[in-house]
Amino acid sequence: MPDNNCFLTTSPALHSIENLEAFTEAPVKRYRPGFSVKHAHAMLAWGRKPSAARAEAAAQKLGLPVVRLEDGFLRSLEPGAEHPPLSLIWDDEGIYYDAGQPCRLERLLAQASSLARAERARNLIR
């Protein structure tokens, strides 16, 4: 049975991402039919890849929301799947490259920027 604070995924590749649980701040369990999901927060899917359709179907069956993950804009130091991602996109609304539906990045970009956020951005750029 999953822990009280866990996420599920149908994807072996997503489940094998190094340090994924540090990113999600909760255990990530590989979902298989018949698995108890009583305490799961959401189903993780990899973007809009064909494999995400399995996660979407399982989430719908289980009544769970879908959270899409994708390589972040700073992928890794070296190319290739053997190098773990340095950043991941976490989107519980859509995914940034799918113009067919809104995504969290669009909503964040539409928000007015405070002086503190603008200063933080300048410092990060430096």
mmCIF file of N, CA and C in Angstrom, residues 36-97:
data_model
loop_
_atom_site.group_PDB
_atom_site.id
_atom_site.type_symbol
_atom_site.label_atom_id
_atom_site.label_comp_id
_atom_site.label_asym_id
_atom_site.label_seq_id
_atom_site.Cartn_x
_atom_site.Cartn_y
_atom_site.Cartn_z
ATOM 1 N N SER A 36 -3.345 -0.525 -4.320
ATOM 2 C CA SER A 36 -4.175 0.360 -3.509
ATOM 3 C C SER A 36 -3.675 1.795 -3.651
ATOM 4 N N VAL A 37 -4.580 2.704 -3.958
ATOM 5 C CA VAL A 37 -4.199 4.097 -4.187
ATOM 6 C C VAL A 37 -4.916 5.039 -3.225
ATOM 7 N N LYS A 38 -5.345 4.509 -2.123
ATOM 8 C CA LYS A 38 -6.161 5.263 -1.173
ATOM 9 C C LYS A 38 -5.536 6.590 -0.761
ATOM 10 N N HIS A 39 -4.243 6.652 -0.650
ATOM 11 C CA HIS A 39 -3.579 7.853 -0.133
ATOM 12 C C HIS A 39 -2.722 8.582 -1.168
ATOM 13 N N ALA A 40 -2.920 8.305 -2.425
ATOM 14 C CA ALA A 40 -2.116 8.959 -3.453
ATOM 15 C C ALA A 40 -2.651 10.359 -3.745
ATOM 16 N N HIS A 41 -1.723 11.291 -3.967
ATOM 17 C CA HIS A 41 -2.095 12.672 -4.297
ATOM 18 C C HIS A 41 -2.495 12.822 -5.759
ATOM 19 N N ALA A 42 -1.710 12.225 -6.655
ATOM 20 C CA ALA A 42 -1.924 12.425 -8.085
ATOM 21 C C ALA A 42 -1.144 11.371 -8.860
ATOM 22 N N MET A 43 -1.467 11.285 -10.140
ATOM 23 C CA MET A 43 -0.746 10.419 -11.068
ATOM 24 C C MET A 43 0.232 11.294 -11.844
ATOM 25 N N LEU A 44 1.503 10.911 -11.878
ATOM 26 C CA LEU A 44 2.514 11.641 -12.637
ATOM 27 C C LEU A 44 2.586 11.092 -14.056
ATOM 28 N N ALA A 45 2.641 11.987 -15.023
ATOM 29 C CA ALA A 45 2.762 11.605 -16.430
ATOM 30 C C ALA A 45 3.904 12.394 -17.038
ATOM 31 N N TRP A 46 4.533 11.819 -18.061
ATOM 32 C CA TRP A 46 5.629 12.512 -18.736
ATOM 33 C C TRP A 46 5.053 13.303 -19.905
ATOM 34 N N GLY A 47 4.857 14.608 -19.693
ATOM 35 C CA GLY A 47 4.384 15.513 -20.734
ATOM 36 C C GLY A 47 3.146 15.014 -21.438
ATOM 37 N N ARG A 48 3.186 15.060 -22.750
ATOM 38 C CA ARG A 48 2.079 14.586 -23.594
ATOM 39 C C ARG A 48 2.536 13.411 -24.453
ATOM 40 N N LYS A 49 3.586 12.725 -24.044
ATOM 41 C CA LYS A 49 4.064 11.562 -24.799
ATOM 42 C C LYS A 49 2.972 10.500 -24.852
ATOM 43 N N PRO A 50 3.063 9.576 -25.800
ATOM 44 C CA PRO A 50 2.071 8.496 -25.845
ATOM 45 C C PRO A 50 1.967 7.724 -24.524
ATOM 46 N N SER A 51 3.074 7.584 -23.807
ATOM 47 C CA SER A 51 3.033 6.872 -22.522
ATOM 48 C C SER A 51 2.188 7.611 -21.487
ATOM 49 N N ALA A 52 2.010 8.911 -21.662
ATOM 50 C CA ALA A 52 1.186 9.687 -20.730
ATOM 51 C C ALA A 52 -0.276 9.272 -20.809
ATOM 52 N N ALA A 53 -0.701 8.729 -21.946
ATOM 53 C CA ALA A 53 -2.095 8.283 -22.087
ATOM 54 C C ALA A 53 -2.424 7.189 -21.079
ATOM 55 N N ARG A 54 -1.461 6.314 -20.775
ATOM 56 C CA ARG A 54 -1.694 5.270 -19.760
ATOM 57 C C ARG A 54 -1.895 5.901 -18.393
ATOM 58 N N ALA A 55 -1.093 6.912 -18.069
ATOM 59 C CA ALA A 55 -1.234 7.600 -16.787
ATOM 60 C C ALA A 55 -2.580 8.322 -16.710
ATOM 61 N N GLU A 56 -2.973 8.962 -17.812
ATOM 62 C CA GLU A 56 -4.261 9.669 -17.842
ATOM 63 C C GLU A 56 -5.413 8.699 -17.633
ATOM 64 N N ALA A 57 -5.381 7.554 -18.316
ATOM 65 C CA ALA A 57 -6.446 6.561 -18.177
ATOM 66 C C ALA A 57 -6.509 6.018 -16.752
ATOM 67 N N ALA A 58 -5.350 5.712 -16.171
ATOM 68 C CA ALA A 58 -5.317 5.206 -14.795
ATOM 69 C C ALA A 58 -5.823 6.267 -13.824
ATOM 70 N N ALA A 59 -5.414 7.514 -14.021
ATOM 71 C CA ALA A 59 -5.853 8.599 -13.137
ATOM 72 C C ALA A 59 -7.368 8.768 -13.208
ATOM 73 N N GLN A 60 -7.916 8.715 -14.417
ATOM 74 C CA GLN A 60 -9.362 8.863 -14.567
ATOM 75 C C GLN A 60 -10.088 7.724 -13.859
ATOM 76 N N LYS A 61 -9.593 6.519 -14.029
ATOM 77 C CA LYS A 61 -10.200 5.340 -13.392
ATOM 78 C C LYS A 61 -10.157 5.452 -11.865
ATOM 79 N N LEU A 62 -9.066 6.004 -11.352
ATOM 80 C CA LEU A 62 -8.862 6.090 -9.908
ATOM 81 C C LEU A 62 -9.385 7.390 -9.295
ATOM 82 N N GLY A 63 -9.799 8.322 -10.145
ATOM 83 C CA GLY A 63 -10.283 9.605 -9.634
ATOM 84 C C GLY A 63 -9.175 10.502 -9.122
ATOM 85 N N LEU A 64 -8.001 10.388 -9.726
ATOM 86 C CA LEU A 64 -6.853 11.193 -9.318
ATOM 87 C C LEU A 64 -6.557 12.272 -10.355
ATOM 88 N N PRO A 65 -6.042 13.415 -9.921
ATOM 89 C CA PRO A 65 -5.582 14.408 -10.894
ATOM 90 C C PRO A 65 -4.278 13.940 -11.552
ATOM 91 N N VAL A 66 -3.975 14.533 -12.703
ATOM 92 C CA VAL A 66 -2.731 14.232 -13.417
ATOM 93 C C VAL A 66 -1.800 15.422 -13.274
ATOM 94 N N VAL A 67 -0.554 15.154 -12.926
ATOM 95 C CA VAL A 67 0.502 16.165 -12.912
ATOM 96 C C VAL A 67 1.494 15.763 -13.988
ATOM 97 N N ARG A 68 1.781 16.699 -14.897
ATOM 98 C CA ARG A 68 2.707 16.417 -15.988
ATOM 99 C C ARG A 68 4.110 16.900 -15.619
ATOM 100 N N LEU A 69 5.073 16.038 -15.843
ATOM 101 C CA LEU A 69 6.481 16.381 -15.663
ATOM 102 C C LEU A 69 7.123 16.415 -17.040
ATOM 103 N N GLU A 70 8.155 17.199 -17.147
ATOM 104 C CA GLU A 70 8.893 17.307 -18.411
ATOM 105 C C GLU A 70 10.288 17.807 -18.065
ATOM 106 N N ASP A 71 11.248 17.527 -18.947
ATOM 107 C CA ASP A 71 12.588 18.090 -18.738
ATOM 108 C C ASP A 71 12.466 19.589 -18.552
ATOM 109 N N GLY A 72 13.223 20.117 -17.590
ATOM 110 C CA GLY A 72 13.232 21.553 -17.365
ATOM 111 C C GLY A 72 14.045 22.264 -18.425
ATOM 112 N N PHE A 73 14.052 23.566 -18.353
ATOM 113 C CA PHE A 73 14.748 24.362 -19.359
ATOM 114 C C PHE A 73 16.261 24.262 -19.206
ATOM 115 N N LEU A 74 16.744 23.850 -18.050
ATOM 116 C CA LEU A 74 18.158 23.525 -17.840
ATOM 117 C C LEU A 74 18.218 22.012 -17.654
ATOM 118 N N ARG A 75 18.332 21.275 -18.730
ATOM 119 C CA ARG A 75 18.160 19.820 -18.715
ATOM 120 C C ARG A 75 19.231 19.092 -17.909
ATOM 121 N N SER A 76 20.471 19.157 -18.346
ATOM 122 C CA SER A 76 21.543 18.431 -17.666
ATOM 123 C C SER A 76 22.887 18.974 -18.144
ATOM 124 N N LEU A 77 23.940 18.519 -17.488
ATOM 125 C CA LEU A 77 25.279 18.957 -17.880
ATOM 126 C C LEU A 77 25.720 18.312 -19.189
ATOM 127 N N GLU A 78 25.263 17.095 -19.433
ATOM 128 C CA GLU A 78 25.603 16.350 -20.642
ATOM 129 C C GLU A 78 24.313 15.841 -21.274
ATOM 130 N N PRO A 79 24.257 15.696 -22.596
ATOM 131 C CA PRO A 79 23.052 15.154 -23.227
ATOM 132 C C PRO A 79 22.917 13.658 -22.967
ATOM 133 N N GLY A 80 21.710 13.173 -23.067
ATOM 134 C CA GLY A 80 21.478 11.742 -22.962
ATOM 135 C C GLY A 80 20.694 11.348 -21.733
ATOM 136 N N ALA A 81 19.958 10.257 -21.875
ATOM 137 C CA ALA A 81 19.096 9.767 -20.802
ATOM 138 C C ALA A 81 19.889 9.288 -19.587
ATOM 139 N N GLU A 82 21.156 8.952 -19.776
ATOM 140 C CA GLU A 82 21.954 8.455 -18.644
ATOM 141 C C GLU A 82 22.339 9.573 -17.667
ATOM 142 N N HIS A 83 22.131 10.826 -18.074
ATOM 143 C CA HIS A 83 22.429 11.965 -17.205
ATOM 144 C C HIS A 83 21.129 12.486 -16.612
ATOM 145 N N PRO A 84 21.010 12.480 -15.284
ATOM 146 C CA PRO A 84 19.752 12.893 -14.661
ATOM 147 C C PRO A 84 19.460 14.374 -14.923
ATOM 148 N N PRO A 85 18.175 14.723 -14.982
ATOM 149 C CA PRO A 85 17.824 16.124 -15.218
ATOM 150 C C PRO A 85 18.213 17.004 -14.035
ATOM 151 N N LEU A 86 18.654 18.215 -14.342
ATOM 152 C CA LEU A 86 18.951 19.200 -13.306
ATOM 153 C C LEU A 86 17.700 19.981 -12.924
ATOM 154 N N SER A 87 16.717 19.957 -13.810
ATOM 155 C CA SER A 87 15.453 20.633 -13.516
ATOM 156 C C SER A 87 14.323 19.880 -14.191
ATOM 157 N N LEU A 88 13.148 19.991 -13.592
ATOM 158 C CA LEU A 88 11.947 19.382 -14.139
ATOM 159 C C LEU A 88 10.830 20.411 -14.142
ATOM 160 N N ILE A 89 9.967 20.318 -15.115
ATOM 161 C CA ILE A 89 8.756 21.124 -15.163
ATOM 162 C C ILE A 89 7.672 20.329 -14.437
ATOM 163 N N TRP A 90 6.924 20.990 -13.579
ATOM 164 C CA TRP A 90 5.815 20.379 -12.835
ATOM 165 C C TRP A 90 4.577 21.172 -13.211
ATOM 166 N N ASP A 91 3.624 20.548 -13.873
ATOM 167 C CA ASP A 91 2.443 21.297 -14.308
ATOM 168 C C ASP A 91 1.181 20.491 -14.047
ATOM 169 N N ASP A 92 0.340 21.005 -13.178
ATOM 170 C CA ASP A 92 -0.908 20.341 -12.841
ATOM 171 C C ASP A 92 -2.080 20.881 -13.663
ATOM 172 N N GLU A 93 -1.783 21.714 -14.670
ATOM 173 C CA GLU A 93 -2.837 22.277 -15.516
ATOM 174 C C GLU A 93 -2.710 21.835 -16.971
ATOM 175 N N GLY A 94 -1.530 21.729 -17.477
ATOM 176 C CA GLY A 94 -1.274 21.352 -18.867
ATOM 177 C C GLY A 94 0.217 21.136 -19.007
ATOM 178 N N ILE A 95 0.772 21.554 -20.139
ATOM 179 C CA ILE A 95 2.227 21.528 -20.315
ATOM 180 C C ILE A 95 2.574 22.638 -21.302
ATOM 181 N N TYR A 96 3.687 23.300 -21.085
ATOM 182 C CA TYR A 96 4.015 24.545 -21.780
ATOM 183 C C TYR A 96 4.017 24.454 -23.307
ATOM 184 N N TYR A 97 4.307 23.316 -23.893
ATOM 185 C CA TYR A 97 4.408 23.221 -25.350
ATOM 186 C C TYR A 97 3.092 22.817 -26.008
#
